[in-house]
Amino acid sequence: MITFLPLSLLAVVQSFLLLADAQQKLSLDTTVALNSNNLPNPPSFTVPSTTGPLIISVALCATSDHPPRFFVTNDTSLSLPSSSNVDNLNTLEIVLGSEGFGSRALVFKDGGTVSILKDSTPTPFEMVVSTNNATSQVSYPLLGDTTSNQALLFSPPFDPQTIQQPTFPNYTFPPANFSLPSQPSSPTNHTLILAQTSSSPFNGLPRTTCAIRSQQNTRGVTTLSSSQSVGIWLKNTDGWRWEWFVGGLTPKTNYTAYTLQDGQLAASRPINFVTKSAYAVPLAPPRPPVTINSADTIPSAVSETIVSYLSNFTTTLSTLACGRDNYSPLVTCADCQAAYRTWLCTVSFPRCTEPTDNSTTSSAPASGPSASALAQSPTAAVEAVAANAAPRNPALPPFASAYAALLPCLETCNAADRACPAFLGFKCPLPQFTASNSYGVGFIDSGEDGQWGHGSTGLAQDVYGNVWCNAG
Ligand SMILES: *[C@@H]1O[C@H](CO)[C@@H](O)[C@H](O)[C@H]1NC(C)=O
Ligand SMILES: *[C@@H]1O[C@H](CO)[C@@H](O)[C@H](O)[C@H]1NC(C)=O
Ligand SMILES: *[C@@H]1O[C@H](CO)[C@@H](O)[C@H](O)[C@H]1NC(C)=O
Ligand SMILES: *[C@@H]1O[C@H](CO)[C@@H](O)[C@H](O)[C@H]1NC(C)=O
Ligand SMILES: *[C@@H]1O[C@H](CO)[C@@H](O)[C@H](O)[C@H]1NC(C)=O
Ligand SMILES: *[C@@H]1O[C@H](CO)[C@@H](O)[C@H](O)[C@H]1NC(C)=O
Ligand SMILES: *[C@@H]1O[C@H](CO)[C@@H](O)[C@H](O)[C@H]1NC(C)=O
Ligand SMILES: *[C@@H]1O[C@H](CO)[C@@H](O)[C@H](O)[C@H]1NC(C)=O
């Protein structure tokens, strides 16, 4: 009599043979997604041999009370390294930190092995072997600004740029109306992911790409890839950043945002930001279907005035034999022009903010900043501007509604003052006297004349959604 194994049993036998057949291999730069309750047998992977060090990175994709442990060895006589083999020379444990990821570097002249010691709790995780550190994410995304329902957000910077230093005698400044340098040809893709802080889809999760991404289909979570961004933008010399324009947000609401970088198992650090009740800049919105003002839609009088100021400033600066007659061992004419450009743009575009609420009552909405949080943090530098008031920048049309303007940080002025030769006569108001009428004073620097640092916040804005003055 002939008997057949049931088909399902046959499949089990086959896959068992397959797993026992050969140890699985990790390929360079290929992330593997695994679960501790479904590991190969034996629970280990071989690492390719290389001459230089390789970095083995591991990231948990969900919260786990009993996550698996990971060991790596370059001792080819060990087929399943475990804690008893750890000598911190040939055999290491990849310890996962409180944020749910970890990495170790090792040289594998003859290859090696990574083993996984699972605990009882099934835990999804990711692993990659690379010449790069896939858990090196230490930076934050950046908030540009918000309106009541829109936000401009940037990825952490990459490809830092330096200010081009021209040389004497052909000391050529970047033109006043300059365009961005050529973009990197294949910038690393980043994904933006955000949600209302109070809906807390990311609460308690490991700070890892797979854990944060696992929330992308949760209600209220917005996910935007690089191809859904506005493109990359060189905001300053920190480097290029992906720029996202997010719409459909709720006014006066605290949001949490992360960015996920291709090839990184660790997510960025999170930032909070709070949407406003109204506008970002006191300018009429552009004509539909355009939804955001850009260089193409702002009134030409505004941009022409800025370009004219900068051209005239550069002309005066050029009367110095830049690059030959150094006025400072620290800064150059090009640094002066760059600092002046930042200051000019900062003072030319008023930035709207929320009026300071000094009638601290219990009317704050549940999702908004709590009264106690506001009481602890310093009050932002805000100036109330009446409807139809003549704006400080005469090139701007008066704005029909009253608004609260966020004053420029005095430090953007001091930076230009410090970077520029004295003969230009560029002077900032003194912190102790009139500066606070037109600038935010005491946030970054203390507010003592000539003293750097020791300000109340040390920053123009923080990663928790507080904004104190306009740094441009
Ligand atoms: C194993 O790693 C140690 C420490 O990095 C190194 O000194 C040694 O040469 C490596 N051995 C092999 C066979 O790769
Ligand atoms: C990877 O980068 C993180 C953060 O900078 C650091 O803590 C870790 O030690 C690095 N790992 C290796 C193997 O270099
Ligand atoms: C001066 O430098 C600029 C920019 O680097 C260059 O385009 C120009 O040809 C140079 N002029 C002379 C006379 O070398
Ligand atoms: C980034 O994503 C786009 C669209 O998905 C893709 O075409 C491009 O190759 C990616 N770039 C890199 C550097 O991976
Ligand atoms: C600046 O240059 C752009 C194109 O490069 C041009 O469209 C715009 O009109 C210029 N703006 C001013 C104020 O000259
Ligand atoms: C720049 O200089 C020109 C020529 O002297 C002058 O007409 C113009 O008003 C100046 N621009 C500004 C913004 O002061
Ligand atoms: C808030 O403070 C401003 C200036 O300090 C004051 O003029 C205004 O009356 C205060 N408003 C309330 C509601 O206390
Ligand atoms: C936003 O929410 C976070 C988390 O609750 C909090 O730490 C932060 O202070 C809030 N930001 C503002 C400006 O209220």
PDB file of N, CA, C and O in Angstrom, residues 70-74 82-95 104-106:
ATOM      1  N   PHE A  70      21.781  39.642  20.856  1.00  0.00           N
ATOM      2  CA  PHE A  70      22.520  39.447  19.605  1.00  0.00           C
ATOM      3  C   PHE A  70      24.014  39.361  19.891  1.00  0.00           C
ATOM      4  O   PHE A  70      24.545  40.173  20.652  1.00  0.00           O
ATOM      5  N   PHE A  71      24.658  38.360  19.286  1.00  0.00           N
ATOM      6  CA  PHE A  71      26.104  38.174  19.472  1.00  0.00           C
ATOM      7  C   PHE A  71      26.770  38.082  18.108  1.00  0.00           C
ATOM      8  O   PHE A  71      26.182  37.553  17.164  1.00  0.00           O
ATOM      9  N   VAL A  72      27.974  38.604  18.031  1.00  0.00           N
ATOM     10  CA  VAL A  72      28.704  38.557  16.768  1.00  0.00           C
ATOM     11  C   VAL A  72      30.138  38.114  17.036  1.00  0.00           C
ATOM     12  O   VAL A  72      30.724  38.493  18.047  1.00  0.00           O
ATOM     13  N   THR A  73      30.659  37.292  16.119  1.00  0.00           N
ATOM     14  CA  THR A  73      32.040  36.817  16.299  1.00  0.00           C
ATOM     15  C   THR A  73      32.766  36.783  14.967  1.00  0.00           C
ATOM     16  O   THR A  73      32.128  36.615  13.911  1.00  0.00           O
ATOM     17  N   ASN A  74      34.079  36.955  14.996  1.00  0.00           N
ATOM     18  CA  ASN A  74      34.878  36.716  13.786  1.00  0.00           C
ATOM     19  C   ASN A  74      35.727  35.464  13.964  1.00  0.00           C
ATOM     20  O   ASN A  74      36.640  35.206  13.205  1.00  0.00           O
ATOM     21  N   SER A  82      27.585  32.901  21.918  1.00  0.00           N
ATOM     22  CA  SER A  82      26.613  33.247  22.961  1.00  0.00           C
ATOM     23  C   SER A  82      27.344  34.011  24.063  1.00  0.00           C
ATOM     24  O   SER A  82      28.554  34.259  23.965  1.00  0.00           O
ATOM     25  N   SER A  83      26.625  34.347  25.130  1.00  0.00           N
ATOM     26  CA  SER A  83      27.207  35.223  26.154  1.00  0.00           C
ATOM     27  C   SER A  83      28.476  34.611  26.752  1.00  0.00           C
ATOM     28  O   SER A  83      29.382  35.345  27.128  1.00  0.00           O
ATOM     29  N   SER A  84      28.563  33.282  26.802  1.00  0.00           N
ATOM     30  CA  SER A  84      29.760  32.685  27.410  1.00  0.00           C
ATOM     31  C   SER A  84      31.005  32.870  26.544  1.00  0.00           C
ATOM     32  O   SER A  84      32.117  32.703  27.016  1.00  0.00           O
ATOM     33  N   ASN A  85      30.800  33.198  25.261  1.00  0.00           N
ATOM     34  CA  ASN A  85      31.957  33.407  24.377  1.00  0.00           C
ATOM     35  C   ASN A  85      32.431  34.857  24.333  1.00  0.00           C
ATOM     36  O   ASN A  85      33.486  35.146  23.767  1.00  0.00           O
ATOM     37  N   VAL A  86      31.640  35.775  24.919  1.00  0.00           N
ATOM     38  CA  VAL A  86      31.971  37.199  24.775  1.00  0.00           C
ATOM     39  C   VAL A  86      33.317  37.499  25.420  1.00  0.00           C
ATOM     40  O   VAL A  86      33.507  37.267  26.611  1.00  0.00           O
ATOM     41  N   ASP A  87      34.284  37.934  24.609  1.00  0.00           N
ATOM     42  CA  ASP A  87      35.590  38.324  25.133  1.00  0.00           C
ATOM     43  C   ASP A  87      35.905  39.769  24.742  1.00  0.00           C
ATOM     44  O   ASP A  87      36.991  40.258  25.008  1.00  0.00           O
ATOM     45  N   ASN A  88      34.932  40.425  24.099  1.00  0.00           N
ATOM     46  CA  ASN A  88      35.084  41.807  23.646  1.00  0.00           C
ATOM     47  C   ASN A  88      36.291  42.015  22.743  1.00  0.00           C
ATOM     48  O   ASN A  88      36.838  43.103  22.654  1.00  0.00           O
ATOM     49  N   LEU A  89      36.699  40.947  22.090  1.00  0.00           N
ATOM     50  CA  LEU A  89      37.791  41.048  21.133  1.00  0.00           C
ATOM     51  C   LEU A  89      37.326  40.377  19.845  1.00  0.00           C
ATOM     52  O   LEU A  89      37.100  41.054  18.842  1.00  0.00           O
ATOM     53  N   ASN A  90      37.146  39.056  19.905  1.00  0.00           N
ATOM     54  CA  ASN A  90      36.652  38.343  18.736  1.00  0.00           C
ATOM     55  C   ASN A  90      35.140  38.148  18.798  1.00  0.00           C
ATOM     56  O   ASN A  90      34.503  37.983  17.779  1.00  0.00           O
ATOM     57  N   THR A  91      34.598  38.143  19.989  1.00  0.00           N
ATOM     58  CA  THR A  91      33.155  37.930  20.155  1.00  0.00           C
ATOM     59  C   THR A  91      32.565  39.047  21.004  1.00  0.00           C
ATOM     60  O   THR A  91      33.058  39.340  22.095  1.00  0.00           O
ATOM     61  N   LEU A  92      31.529  39.675  20.450  1.00  0.00           N
ATOM     62  CA  LEU A  92      30.913  40.836  21.101  1.00  0.00           C
ATOM     63  C   LEU A  92      29.414  40.612  21.218  1.00  0.00           C
ATOM     64  O   LEU A  92      28.819  39.892  20.422  1.00  0.00           O
ATOM     65  N   GLU A  93      28.820  41.276  22.203  1.00  0.00           N
ATOM     66  CA  GLU A  93      27.356  41.338  22.229  1.00  0.00           C
ATOM     67  C   GLU A  93      26.943  42.682  21.645  1.00  0.00           C
ATOM     68  O   GLU A  93      27.525  43.718  21.963  1.00  0.00           O
ATOM     69  N   ILE A  94      25.926  42.648  20.752  1.00  0.00           N
ATOM     70  CA  ILE A  94      25.372  43.901  20.233  1.00  0.00           C
ATOM     71  C   ILE A  94      24.276  44.307  21.204  1.00  0.00           C
ATOM     72  O   ILE A  94      23.170  43.759  21.176  1.00  0.00           O
ATOM     73  N   VAL A  95      24.607  45.230  22.092  1.00  0.00           N
ATOM     74  CA  VAL A  95      23.652  45.620  23.136  1.00  0.00           C
ATOM     75  C   VAL A  95      22.687  46.652  22.567  1.00  0.00           C
ATOM     76  O   VAL A  95      23.113  47.615  21.921  1.00  0.00           O
ATOM     77  N   ARG A 104      27.749  47.177  16.458  1.00  0.00           N
ATOM     78  CA  ARG A 104      29.133  46.914  16.831  1.00  0.00           C
ATOM     79  C   ARG A 104      29.943  46.768  15.551  1.00  0.00           C
ATOM     80  O   ARG A 104      29.451  46.256  14.550  1.00  0.00           O
ATOM     81  N   ALA A 105      31.181  47.206  15.606  1.00  0.00           N
ATOM     82  CA  ALA A 105      32.076  47.086  14.452  1.00  0.00           C
ATOM     83  C   ALA A 105      33.093  45.989  14.715  1.00  0.00           C
ATOM     84  O   ALA A 105      33.538  45.813  15.853  1.00  0.00           O
ATOM     85  N   LEU A 106      33.450  45.239  13.680  1.00  0.00           N
ATOM     86  CA  LEU A 106      34.423  44.156  13.814  1.00  0.00           C
ATOM     87  C   LEU A 106      35.048  43.886  12.444  1.00  0.00           C
ATOM     88  O   LEU A 106      34.410  44.124  11.413  1.00  0.00           O
TER      89      LEU A 106
END
